[in-house]
Tab-separated table of C-alpha atoms and ligand atoms in Angstrom:
chain	number	residue	atom	x	y	z
A	6	MET	CA	28.445	33.798	34.154
A	7	LYS	CA	27.275	36.372	31.653
A	8	GLY	CA	27.826	33.905	28.970
A	9	ALA	CA	25.657	31.429	30.708
A	10	LEU	CA	22.940	33.837	31.066
A	11	GLY	CA	23.167	35.121	27.332
A	12	PHE	CA	22.685	31.301	26.494
A	13	ARG	CA	19.503	30.661	28.768
A	14	ARG	CA	18.116	33.768	26.743
A	15	THR	CA	18.483	32.386	23.356
A	16	ALA	CA	17.132	29.109	24.303
A	17	LEU	CA	14.089	30.861	25.702
A	18	ALA	CA	13.842	32.671	22.496
A	19	GLY	CA	14.199	29.668	20.442
A	20	ALA	CA	11.053	28.082	22.456
A	21	VAL	CA	8.883	30.869	22.187
A	22	LEU	CA	9.589	31.049	18.316
A	23	ALA	CA	8.820	27.503	18.055
A	24	THR	CA	5.753	27.733	19.980
A	25	ALA	CA	4.801	30.635	17.458
A	26	LEU	CA	5.624	28.556	14.470
A	27	GLY	CA	3.347	25.597	15.754
A	28	GLY	CA	0.223	27.939	16.386
A	29	GLY	CA	0.820	29.180	12.642
A	30	ALA	CA	0.827	25.590	11.242
A	31	PHE	CA	-2.307	25.032	13.151
A	32	LEU	CA	-3.804	27.953	11.742
A	33	VAL	CA	-2.960	27.165	8.189
A	34	ALA	CA	-4.684	23.684	8.823
A	35	CYS	CA	-7.978	24.970	9.979
A	36	GLY	CA	-8.225	28.116	7.045
A	37	ASN	CA	-7.419	25.545	4.415
A	38	GLY	CA	-10.078	22.780	5.594
A	39	GLY	CA	-12.230	23.007	2.562
A	40	GLN	CA	-10.697	20.776	-0.067
A	41	ASP	CA	-12.331	22.680	-2.907
A	42	GLY	CA	-11.259	25.839	-1.697
A	43	GLY	CA	-9.775	26.691	-5.250
A	44	GLY	CA	-6.200	27.618	-4.208
A	45	ALA	CA	-6.809	28.672	-0.666
A	46	ALA	CA	-3.004	30.343	0.389
A	47	ALA	CA	-1.136	28.554	3.052
A	48	GLY	CA	-0.032	31.873	4.032
A	49	GLY	CA	3.598	32.734	4.872
A	50	GLY	CA	5.463	30.211	2.929
A	51	ALA	CA	6.079	30.277	-0.757
A	52	ALA	CA	4.534	26.846	-1.519
A	53	ARG	CA	0.827	27.519	-1.919
A	54	LEU	CA	-1.093	24.321	-1.804
A	55	SER	CA	-4.520	23.162	-2.120
A	56	VAL	CA	-6.403	19.716	-2.265
A	57	ALA	CA	-8.750	18.698	-4.744
A	58	ASP	CA	-10.357	15.814	-6.269
A	59	SER	CA	-9.989	13.591	-3.117
A	60	TYR	CA	-11.939	10.166	-3.307
A	61	ILE	CA	-12.045	6.609	-1.290
A	62	PRO	CA	-13.186	3.779	-3.652
A	63	MET	CA	-15.867	1.820	-1.123
A	64	PRO	CA	-13.289	-1.003	-0.113
A	65	PRO	CA	-14.639	-4.612	0.287
A	66	ALA	CA	-16.142	-5.311	3.564
A	67	GLY	CA	-13.412	-5.121	6.293
A	68	GLY	CA	-10.754	-4.606	3.514
A	69	MET	CA	-7.905	-1.683	3.050
A	70	ALA	CA	-8.881	1.093	1.045
A	71	ALA	CA	-6.997	3.104	-1.282
A	72	GLY	CA	-7.424	7.228	-1.391
A	73	TYR	CA	-6.685	9.382	-4.284
A	74	LEU	CA	-6.395	13.139	-4.373
A	75	THR	CA	-4.567	15.777	-5.981
A	76	VAL	CA	-2.203	18.220	-4.179
A	77	ARG	CA	-1.867	21.510	-6.235
A	78	ASN	CA	1.000	23.869	-5.624
A	79	GLU	CA	0.633	27.598	-7.017
A	80	GLY	CA	3.555	28.777	-5.194
A	81	GLY	CA	7.230	29.422	-6.393
A	82	GLU	CA	8.694	26.837	-3.689
A	83	GLY	CA	8.424	23.020	-3.784
A	84	ASP	CA	7.083	21.189	-0.780
A	85	GLU	CA	6.902	17.271	0.069
A	86	LEU	CA	4.230	15.388	1.659
A	87	VAL	CA	5.737	13.392	4.323
A	88	LYS	CA	2.910	12.021	6.621
A	89	VAL	CA	-0.863	11.317	6.351
A	90	SER	CA	-2.901	10.172	9.272
A	91	SER	CA	-6.754	9.937	10.098
A	92	PRO	CA	-8.781	10.161	13.386
A	93	GLY	CA	-11.074	7.598	11.712
A	94	ALA	CA	-8.309	4.940	10.721
A	95	SER	CA	-5.337	3.668	12.609
A	96	SER	CA	-3.118	3.487	9.238
A	97	VAL	CA	-2.558	5.311	6.563
A	98	THR	CA	0.333	4.986	4.385
A	99	MET	CA	1.956	6.391	1.131
A	100	HIS	CA	2.406	3.616	-1.640
A	101	ARG	CA	3.735	3.519	-5.234
A	102	SER	CA	2.549	1.013	-7.732
A	103	THR	CA	5.231	-0.644	-9.612
A	104	ALA	CA	4.414	-2.990	-12.763
A	105	SER	CA	3.853	-6.274	-10.459
A	106	THR	CA	3.381	-4.796	-6.897
A	107	MET	CA	3.513	-1.839	-4.564
A	108	GLU	CA	5.850	-0.209	-1.905
A	109	GLN	CA	5.518	2.060	0.703
A	110	VAL	CA	7.257	5.793	0.267
A	111	GLU	CA	8.255	8.028	2.929
A	112	LYS	CA	7.580	11.046	1.362
A	113	LEU	CA	6.114	12.455	-2.051
A	114	ASP	CA	7.254	15.677	-3.897
A	115	VAL	CA	4.711	18.795	-4.515
A	116	PRO	CA	6.863	20.590	-7.339
A	117	ALA	CA	6.312	24.265	-7.602
A	118	HIS	CA	3.770	25.374	-10.057
A	119	GLY	CA	2.663	21.844	-10.271
A	120	ALA	CA	1.002	19.328	-8.596
A	121	LEU	CA	1.258	15.972	-6.874
A	122	GLN	CA	-1.348	13.358	-8.336
A	123	LEU	CA	-2.328	10.458	-6.429
A	124	ALA	CA	-4.724	8.459	-9.382
A	125	ARG	CA	-5.522	4.820	-10.083
A	126	GLY	CA	-2.911	3.000	-11.363
A	127	GLY	CA	-0.116	5.211	-9.991
A	128	THR	CA	0.628	6.574	-6.021
A	129	HIS	CA	-2.012	6.157	-3.594
A	130	LEU	CA	-2.887	6.208	-0.092
A	131	MET	CA	-3.883	2.863	1.776
A	132	ILE	CA	-6.005	3.292	4.476
A	133	MET	CA	-6.148	0.282	6.985
A	134	GLY	CA	-7.711	0.073	10.577
A	135	TRP	CA	-11.212	2.009	10.068
A	136	GLN	CA	-12.807	2.248	13.263
A	137	LYS	CA	-16.103	2.034	11.547
A	138	ALA	CA	-16.635	0.420	8.296
A	139	PRO	CA	-17.393	3.037	5.906
A	140	VAL	CA	-20.551	3.257	3.626
A	141	LEU	CA	-21.066	5.029	0.477
A	142	GLY	CA	-21.230	8.990	1.349
A	143	ASP	CA	-19.163	8.658	4.514
A	144	GLU	CA	-16.328	11.492	4.518
A	145	LEU	CA	-12.872	10.397	6.219
A	146	GLU	CA	-10.618	13.294	7.583
A	147	LEU	CA	-7.482	12.828	6.131
A	148	ASP	CA	-4.375	15.017	7.866
A	149	LEU	CA	-1.704	15.809	5.034
A	150	THR	CA	1.333	16.990	6.888
A	151	PHE	CA	3.996	18.936	4.367
A	152	THR	CA	7.639	19.603	5.116
A	153	ARG	CA	6.871	23.461	4.650
A	154	THR	CA	3.257	24.182	4.934
A	155	GLY	CA	2.463	22.078	7.821
A	156	THR	CA	-0.746	19.871	7.994
A	157	ILE	CA	-3.753	20.311	5.698
A	158	SER	CA	-7.258	18.364	6.910
A	159	VAL	CA	-9.222	17.472	4.072
A	160	LYS	CA	-12.363	15.266	4.406
A	161	VAL	CA	-12.636	12.646	1.889
A	162	PRO	CA	-15.913	11.082	0.573
A	163	VAL	CA	-16.483	7.440	0.172
A	164	LYS	CA	-17.538	6.701	-3.388
A	165	GLU	CA	-18.570	3.616	-5.735
A	166	LEU	CA	-15.827	1.531	-6.440
A	167	THR	CA	-16.037	2.606	-10.204
A	168	TYR	CA	-15.934	6.355	-9.503
A	169	ARG	CA	-13.734	8.656	-11.365
A	170	PRO	CA	-13.097	12.485	-10.369
A	171	GLY	CA	-15.228	14.534	-12.533
A	172	GLN	CA	-18.508	12.554	-12.573
A	173	GLN	CA	-21.102	13.098	-10.425
B	637	CU	CU1	-1.146	0.332	-2.231
């Protein structure tokens, strides 16, 4: 009897903890919304992530779009990007380019004191199933989920096909 009661207590505590952690991740996501926050800390964890230089080259009509961005980590612990989704597009996947083709990957490392770079010719996001055809100047919300940090939401601008970060 006593043992059973103890077990139930533990299970309940675990549920409360999980709820608290979930709430924490949500707060992190809200506080980190700005994409040019310049190293906004992600509270608690040792990985400290920020997202910069995000853009989507204007896709051909009805076509799939690529997405590029840089995830900086000023913390002493690595993290992993494990999922990307968007309220404005039904499919966002992570791709790695090889010499002749590209392949989907399930996760991408964000090294400690380093950065994950998604850039032309290399690793990128593939965005399909736009709810509304994008036009120049639009912003698409991307929700980036990391193993340790949780979810960071960024608004990614749609730019000319030839745009490169650092240009205006
Ligand atoms: Cu691709």
